[in-house]
Short mmCIF file of C-alpha atoms and ligand atoms in Angstrom, two decimals:
data_model
loop_
_atom_site.label_atom_id
_atom_site.label_comp_id
_atom_site.label_asym_id
_atom_site.label_seq_id
_atom_site.Cartn_x
_atom_site.Cartn_y
_atom_site.Cartn_z
CA UNK A 1 -17.47 3.46 -73.24
CA UNK A 2 -16.69 2.09 -69.74
CA UNK A 3 -19.38 -0.04 -68.17
CA UNK A 4 -20.09 -0.65 -64.53
CA UNK A 5 -22.88 -2.51 -62.77
CA UNK A 6 -24.14 -1.89 -59.28
CA UNK A 7 -26.08 -4.31 -57.12
CA UNK A 8 -28.00 -3.65 -53.95
CA UNK A 9 -27.73 -6.75 -51.77
CA UNK A 10 -25.54 -9.13 -49.81
CA UNK A 11 -22.26 -9.80 -51.60
CA UNK A 12 -21.90 -13.32 -50.19
CA UNK A 13 -25.14 -14.43 -51.87
CA UNK A 14 -24.21 -12.52 -55.03
CA UNK A 15 -20.81 -14.21 -55.26
CA UNK A 16 -22.36 -17.60 -54.64
CA UNK A 17 -24.57 -17.17 -57.71
CA UNK A 18 -21.93 -15.54 -59.90
CA UNK A 19 -20.36 -17.65 -62.64
CA UNK A 20 -17.04 -19.17 -61.54
CA UNK A 21 -13.85 -17.62 -62.98
CA UNK A 22 -15.60 -14.50 -64.27
CA UNK A 23 -13.91 -11.71 -62.26
CA UNK A 24 -10.35 -10.56 -63.03
CA UNK A 25 -9.57 -8.72 -59.78
CA UNK A 26 -11.16 -7.76 -56.47
CA UNK A 27 -10.30 -4.46 -54.79
CA UNK A 28 -12.20 -3.98 -51.58
CA UNK A 29 -12.42 -2.45 -48.14
CA UNK A 30 -14.61 -4.78 -46.08
CA UNK A 31 -16.45 -4.11 -42.83
CA UNK A 32 -13.50 -5.55 -40.91
CA UNK A 33 -14.94 -4.92 -37.48
CA UNK A 34 -18.21 -6.46 -38.74
CA UNK A 35 -19.93 -4.78 -35.89
CA UNK A 36 -19.68 -1.21 -37.22
CA UNK A 37 -22.03 -1.82 -40.17
CA UNK A 38 -24.74 -3.70 -38.29
CA UNK A 39 -28.17 -2.01 -38.33
CA UNK A 40 -27.88 -1.11 -34.62
CA UNK A 41 -24.43 0.51 -34.95
CA UNK A 42 -25.38 2.39 -38.15
CA UNK A 43 -28.40 3.81 -36.34
CA UNK A 44 -26.13 5.08 -33.54
CA UNK A 45 -23.74 6.53 -36.15
CA UNK A 46 -26.60 8.33 -37.91
CA UNK A 47 -27.98 9.59 -34.57
CA UNK A 48 -24.54 10.92 -33.72
CA UNK A 49 -23.86 9.12 -30.43
CA UNK A 50 -23.06 5.77 -28.81
CA UNK A 51 -21.77 2.46 -30.14
CA UNK A 52 -18.43 1.68 -31.76
CA UNK A 53 -18.36 4.93 -33.76
CA UNK A 54 -16.35 7.55 -31.85
CA UNK A 55 -15.39 11.08 -32.80
CA UNK A 56 -11.62 11.28 -32.26
CA UNK A 57 -10.47 14.12 -30.00
CA UNK A 58 -10.00 17.42 -31.79
CA UNK A 59 -6.65 19.13 -31.28
CA UNK A 60 -7.09 21.89 -33.83
CA UNK A 61 -10.74 22.87 -33.50
CA UNK A 62 -11.63 21.05 -36.76
CA UNK A 63 -14.70 18.83 -36.89
CA UNK A 64 -13.67 15.13 -36.97
CA UNK A 65 -15.26 12.23 -38.83
CA UNK A 66 -16.42 9.36 -36.62
CA UNK A 67 -14.12 6.29 -36.58
CA UNK A 68 -15.00 2.76 -35.47
CA UNK A 69 -13.08 1.45 -32.44
CA UNK A 70 -11.83 -2.05 -33.18
CA UNK A 71 -10.20 -2.65 -29.83
CA UNK A 72 -13.65 -3.18 -28.35
CA UNK A 73 -14.17 -6.53 -30.16
CA UNK A 74 -14.76 -9.48 -27.87
CA UNK A 75 -13.39 -13.01 -28.46
CA UNK A 76 -16.75 -14.11 -29.84
CA UNK A 77 -16.76 -11.16 -32.28
CA UNK A 78 -13.23 -12.00 -33.39
CA UNK A 79 -14.37 -15.56 -34.04
CA UNK A 80 -17.33 -14.26 -36.06
CA UNK A 81 -14.93 -12.06 -38.02
CA UNK A 82 -12.75 -15.06 -38.93
CA UNK A 83 -15.74 -17.09 -39.96
CA UNK A 84 -17.13 -14.20 -42.07
CA UNK A 85 -13.80 -13.86 -43.88
CA UNK A 86 -13.64 -17.57 -44.38
CA UNK A 87 -17.03 -17.49 -46.19
CA UNK A 88 -15.90 -14.45 -48.14
CA UNK A 89 -12.58 -16.07 -49.13
CA UNK A 90 -14.23 -19.25 -50.43
CA UNK A 91 -16.56 -17.25 -52.65
CA UNK A 92 -13.85 -14.82 -53.78
CA UNK A 93 -11.49 -17.57 -54.93
CA UNK A 94 -14.29 -19.23 -56.90
CA UNK A 95 -15.32 -16.13 -58.87
CA UNK A 96 -11.77 -14.98 -59.62
CA UNK A 97 -9.97 -16.17 -62.72
CA UNK A 98 -6.69 -18.06 -62.15
CA UNK A 99 -3.97 -15.52 -61.33
CA UNK A 100 -6.62 -12.95 -60.31
CA UNK A 101 -5.51 -10.51 -57.62
CA UNK A 102 -7.34 -9.45 -54.48
CA UNK A 103 -6.42 -6.18 -52.74
CA UNK A 104 -8.08 -5.99 -49.34
CA UNK A 105 -7.97 -3.13 -46.83
CA UNK A 106 -7.47 -4.06 -43.21
CA UNK A 107 -6.02 -2.39 -40.15
CA UNK A 108 -2.96 -3.28 -38.09
CA UNK A 109 -5.06 -4.69 -35.22
CA UNK A 110 -7.10 -7.14 -37.26
CA UNK A 111 -5.19 -7.99 -40.44
CA UNK A 112 -4.26 -11.49 -39.18
CA UNK A 113 -7.95 -12.36 -38.80
CA UNK A 114 -8.53 -11.38 -42.41
CA UNK A 115 -5.38 -12.86 -43.98
CA UNK A 116 -5.48 -16.33 -42.45
CA UNK A 117 -8.91 -17.33 -43.84
CA UNK A 118 -7.83 -16.08 -47.28
CA UNK A 119 -4.77 -18.32 -47.22
CA UNK A 120 -6.78 -21.25 -45.88
CA UNK A 121 -9.15 -20.85 -48.85
CA UNK A 122 -6.21 -21.22 -51.26
CA UNK A 123 -5.05 -17.65 -51.92
CA UNK A 124 -1.31 -16.93 -52.13
CA UNK A 125 -0.17 -13.96 -50.08
CA UNK A 126 1.79 -11.79 -52.49
CA UNK A 127 2.61 -8.90 -50.19
CA UNK A 128 1.06 -5.95 -48.51
CA UNK A 129 0.58 -2.41 -49.73
CA UNK A 130 1.32 0.13 -47.03
CA UNK A 131 -0.81 3.22 -47.43
CA UNK A 132 1.13 5.89 -45.55
CA UNK A 133 -1.55 8.10 -44.09
CA UNK A 134 -1.84 10.12 -40.92
CA UNK A 135 -4.62 8.65 -38.82
CA UNK A 136 -6.13 9.58 -35.47
CA UNK A 137 -5.88 6.03 -34.15
CA UNK A 138 -3.79 5.41 -31.04
CA UNK A 139 -1.39 7.86 -29.48
CA UNK A 140 -3.60 8.52 -26.45
CA UNK A 141 -2.51 8.69 -22.80
CA UNK A 142 -4.17 6.28 -20.32
CA UNK A 143 -7.85 7.12 -19.96
CA UNK A 144 -8.72 9.31 -16.95
CA UNK A 145 -5.04 9.43 -15.91
CA UNK A 146 -3.65 11.83 -18.50
CA UNK A 147 -1.72 14.02 -16.11
CA UNK A 148 -0.45 11.18 -13.93
CA UNK A 149 1.01 9.41 -17.00
CA UNK A 150 1.72 12.41 -19.16
CA UNK A 151 4.65 10.67 -20.89
CA UNK A 152 2.85 7.42 -21.70
CA UNK A 153 1.00 6.44 -24.87
CA UNK A 154 -1.21 3.36 -24.69
CA UNK A 155 -0.85 2.44 -28.37
CA UNK A 156 1.30 3.85 -31.16
CA UNK A 157 -0.32 6.65 -33.14
CA UNK A 158 -0.94 4.85 -36.42
CA UNK A 159 0.57 6.32 -39.58
CA UNK A 160 -0.29 3.58 -42.07
CA UNK A 161 -3.05 1.35 -43.38
CA UNK A 162 -2.26 -2.18 -44.59
CA UNK A 163 -3.83 -3.59 -47.77
CA UNK A 164 -3.30 -7.33 -48.18
CA UNK A 165 -2.27 -8.39 -51.68
CA UNK A 166 -3.40 -11.94 -52.56
CA UNK A 167 -3.53 -13.98 -55.75
CA UNK A 168 -5.47 -17.02 -56.83
CA UNK A 169 -2.82 -19.49 -58.02
CA UNK A 170 -1.98 -19.26 -61.73
CA UNK A 171 -2.56 -22.00 -64.26
CA UNK A 172 1.00 -22.87 -65.19
CA UNK A 173 3.54 -20.13 -65.73
CA UNK A 174 2.67 -16.45 -65.27
CA UNK A 175 3.17 -15.85 -69.01
CA UNK A 176 0.71 -18.64 -69.89
CA UNK A 177 -1.79 -17.31 -67.37
CA UNK A 178 -1.43 -13.76 -68.72
CA UNK A 179 -2.13 -15.00 -72.27
CA UNK A 180 -5.14 -17.08 -71.32
CA UNK A 181 -6.75 -15.19 -68.42
CA UNK A 182 -5.18 -11.68 -68.69
CA UNK A 183 -4.13 -12.01 -65.06
CA UNK A 184 -1.30 -13.26 -62.89
CA UNK A 185 0.73 -10.07 -62.52
CA UNK A 186 0.28 -6.40 -61.70
CA UNK A 187 0.25 -3.50 -64.16
CA UNK A 188 3.45 -1.47 -64.06
CA UNK A 189 3.36 2.28 -63.42
CA UNK A 190 5.52 2.71 -66.53
CA UNK A 191 7.98 0.59 -68.48
CA UNK A 192 10.79 1.46 -66.07
CA UNK A 193 8.70 1.66 -62.87
CA UNK A 194 6.98 -1.38 -61.33
CA UNK A 195 3.99 -1.07 -59.04
CA UNK A 196 5.35 -0.41 -55.55
CA UNK A 197 4.09 -1.45 -52.14
CA UNK A 198 4.47 1.83 -50.22
CA UNK A 199 2.07 4.56 -51.31
CA UNK A 200 1.95 7.99 -49.74
CA UNK A 201 -1.62 9.11 -49.37
CA UNK A 202 -3.51 12.02 -47.91
CA UNK A 203 -6.70 11.34 -45.95
CA UNK A 204 -9.81 11.52 -48.16
CA UNK A 205 -10.32 15.13 -49.17
CA UNK A 206 -13.29 17.10 -47.91
CA UNK A 207 -14.44 17.72 -51.49
CA UNK A 208 -14.65 13.95 -52.11
CA UNK A 209 -16.41 13.38 -48.80
CA UNK A 210 -18.94 16.03 -49.77
CA UNK A 211 -19.73 14.02 -52.92
CA UNK A 212 -19.96 10.71 -51.02
CA UNK A 213 -20.34 11.23 -47.25
CA UNK A 214 -19.62 7.57 -46.40
CA UNK A 215 -17.75 7.15 -43.06
CA UNK A 216 -15.06 4.95 -44.70
CA UNK A 217 -14.66 6.67 -48.09
CA UNK A 218 -11.20 6.04 -49.58
CA UNK A 219 -9.45 8.73 -51.62
CA UNK A 220 -9.49 8.60 -55.42
CA UNK A 221 -5.78 9.40 -55.72
CA UNK A 222 -4.95 6.20 -53.79
CA UNK A 223 -7.71 3.94 -55.12
CA UNK A 224 -6.85 4.66 -58.75
CA UNK A 225 -3.31 3.39 -58.17
CA UNK A 226 -4.51 0.09 -56.66
CA UNK A 227 -7.29 -0.47 -59.16
CA UNK A 228 -5.01 0.31 -62.10
CA UNK A 229 -2.37 -2.15 -60.85
CA UNK A 230 -4.94 -4.91 -60.32
CA UNK A 231 -5.42 -5.63 -64.06
CA UNK A 232 -1.94 -6.35 -65.50
CA UNK A 233 -3.03 -5.88 -69.12
CA UNK A 234 -5.74 -3.31 -68.38
CA UNK A 235 -8.36 -5.83 -69.48
CA UNK A 236 -11.06 -7.56 -67.43
CA UNK A 237 -13.54 -6.81 -64.67
CA UNK A 238 -12.82 -5.40 -61.20
CA UNK A 239 -15.20 -6.33 -58.39
CA UNK A 240 -15.80 -4.41 -55.16
CA UNK A 241 -18.15 -6.56 -53.04
CA UNK A 242 -18.24 -3.95 -50.21
CA UNK A 243 -18.72 -0.86 -52.33
CA UNK A 244 -19.68 1.69 -49.66
CA UNK A 245 -19.70 5.17 -51.23
CA UNK A 246 -18.29 3.81 -54.49
CA UNK A 247 -14.62 4.87 -54.43
CA UNK A 248 -13.35 1.64 -56.10
CA UNK A 249 -15.93 1.77 -58.88
CA UNK A 250 -15.22 5.47 -59.47
CA UNK A 251 -11.49 4.69 -59.61
CA UNK A 252 -12.14 1.91 -62.14
CA UNK A 253 -14.20 4.31 -64.24
CA UNK A 254 -11.46 6.92 -64.06
CA UNK A 255 -8.81 4.47 -65.32
CA UNK A 256 -11.16 2.99 -67.93
CA UNK A 257 -11.78 -0.47 -66.42
CA UNK A 258 -15.09 -2.32 -66.31
CA UNK A 259 -16.28 -2.94 -62.77
CA UNK A 260 -19.01 -4.32 -60.53
CA UNK A 261 -19.98 -2.89 -57.12
CA UNK A 262 -22.17 -4.49 -54.45
CA UNK A 263 -23.54 -2.77 -51.37
CA UNK A 264 -26.05 -4.13 -48.86
CA UNK A 265 -27.12 -0.83 -47.28
CA UNK A 266 -29.76 1.03 -49.35
CA UNK A 267 -28.62 4.48 -48.11
CA UNK A 268 -24.97 3.83 -49.05
CA UNK A 269 -26.04 2.16 -52.30
CA UNK A 270 -27.97 5.26 -53.44
CA UNK A 271 -25.08 7.46 -52.29
CA UNK A 272 -22.68 5.44 -54.48
CA UNK A 273 -25.03 5.50 -57.44
CA UNK A 274 -25.05 9.29 -57.36
CA UNK A 275 -21.39 9.76 -56.40
CA UNK A 276 -19.54 7.42 -58.80
CA UNK A 277 -19.62 9.61 -61.95
CA UNK A 278 -18.67 12.69 -59.89
CA UNK A 279 -15.83 10.94 -58.02
CA UNK A 280 -14.54 9.53 -61.33
CA UNK A 281 -14.31 13.06 -62.71
CA UNK A 282 -12.62 14.28 -59.54
CA UNK A 283 -9.14 15.71 -60.05
CA UNK A 284 -8.87 14.56 -63.63
CA UNK A 285 -6.97 16.95 -65.86
CA UNK A 286 -9.04 16.62 -68.98
CA UNK A 287 -12.67 17.04 -68.10
CA UNK A 288 -14.31 13.84 -69.29
CA UNK A 289 -17.77 14.10 -70.75
CA UNK A 290 -19.85 11.90 -68.52
CA UNK A 291 -22.98 10.64 -70.18
CA UNK A 292 -24.67 7.91 -68.25
CA UNK A 293 -26.93 5.45 -69.95
CA UNK A 294 -28.76 3.06 -67.69
CA UNK A 295 -29.82 -0.27 -69.18
CA UNK A 296 -32.85 -2.23 -68.03
CA UNK A 297 -31.68 -4.70 -65.46
CA UNK A 298 -33.10 -7.11 -62.88
CA UNK A 299 -34.71 -5.45 -59.86
CA UNK A 300 -31.63 -5.46 -57.64
CA UNK A 301 -29.14 -4.46 -60.32
CA UNK A 302 -28.41 -1.30 -62.29
CA UNK A 303 -26.02 -1.24 -65.18
CA UNK A 304 -24.41 2.03 -66.16
CA UNK A 305 -22.31 2.83 -69.19
CA UNK A 306 -20.32 5.99 -69.03
CA UNK A 307 -18.55 7.68 -71.89
CA UNK A 308 -15.20 9.04 -70.77
C1 SAM B 401 -15.61 -0.13 -45.09
S1 SAM B 401 -17.03 0.20 -45.99
C2 SAM B 401 -16.46 0.43 -47.66
C3 SAM B 401 -16.14 1.86 -47.98
C4 SAM B 401 -15.68 2.06 -49.41
N1 SAM B 401 -14.37 1.52 -49.63
C5 SAM B 401 -15.68 3.55 -49.79
O1 SAM B 401 -14.63 4.08 -50.16
O2 SAM B 401 -16.75 4.17 -49.66
C6 SAM B 401 -17.80 -1.38 -46.06
C7 SAM B 401 -19.17 -1.37 -46.71
O3 SAM B 401 -19.61 -2.73 -46.84
C8 SAM B 401 -21.02 -2.76 -46.68
N2 SAM B 401 -21.38 -4.15 -46.35
C9 SAM B 401 -21.30 -4.77 -45.14
N3 SAM B 401 -21.67 -6.06 -45.26
C10 SAM B 401 -21.97 -6.27 -46.57
C11 SAM B 401 -22.40 -7.41 -47.32
N4 SAM B 401 -22.58 -8.60 -46.73
N5 SAM B 401 -22.61 -7.27 -48.66
C12 SAM B 401 -22.42 -6.07 -49.27
N6 SAM B 401 -22.03 -4.96 -48.60
C13 SAM B 401 -21.80 -5.05 -47.28
C14 SAM B 401 -21.28 -1.74 -45.59
O4 SAM B 401 -22.62 -1.27 -45.62
C15 SAM B 401 -20.25 -0.65 -45.91
O5 SAM B 401 -20.82 0.37 -46.71
#
């Protein structure tokens, strides 16, 4: 029986109240532009026009998903971003056990604003996972001067997504930390294959997006690899403080890890609640029997136990 708990609310307050050293890993994809998930921008997204959400140009006649434009951040917004990540980092390092890993999605334009506050809070940078994925970011000719500058691209067309890999310092040697806290390293793919930092990944499949139509839904095939690696002994609790449509929690369920998801938006929260069991089943060879049992929980929390 694999258990997961979902909370509707602000993750910063939740982490503040959470017992120290009670989370084994954090795998998350935060609102790194901050702006895109404000009430005003979400309203524009849901109305289908305006704001930072833009539909990338279509070259093949296919309907595109809206993407947030991060280049439009002002200096003041960048400062707010740093200060948000500083608050996040201080809470994250407190709730993690020694040696606990944090995998955090960013993008090539803003990763420095996310990484620095994490290091200032005491995290060790352990590397970066490169998710190789075709994106529709960049690659455009100068606006309104396409034919004049037909051979110019303003920014590189982006073909990767960085995920920062951080660790709370271990207590003593890695082996001691592994024995005491079940953390400090990353789970190997197999006995002769370590976890690697370049992962080929397709964009999230339409079938997954139909289950959880969140604008930033990450694919199960990729998330399961990260989540699996985050608990070196396969024991402990994975936290996603910015759960969105629930892809991290579904991945944890699929690999048999206990997890906790937090989401502040009620629409996305309900979407995740419904989607997690279905996403966890997605693409799995042996059809798991998913029987959800929901325990009584405080008003803002729902605890699910699923039999896989
Ligand atoms: C980039 S999305 C995560 C998408 C997710 N990885 C998925 O695959 O669906 C970030 C999410 O964080 C939520 N969020 C923003 N601020 C939050 C906060 N303070 N506490 C909890 N959730 C928050 C947003 O509503 C949004 O759904």
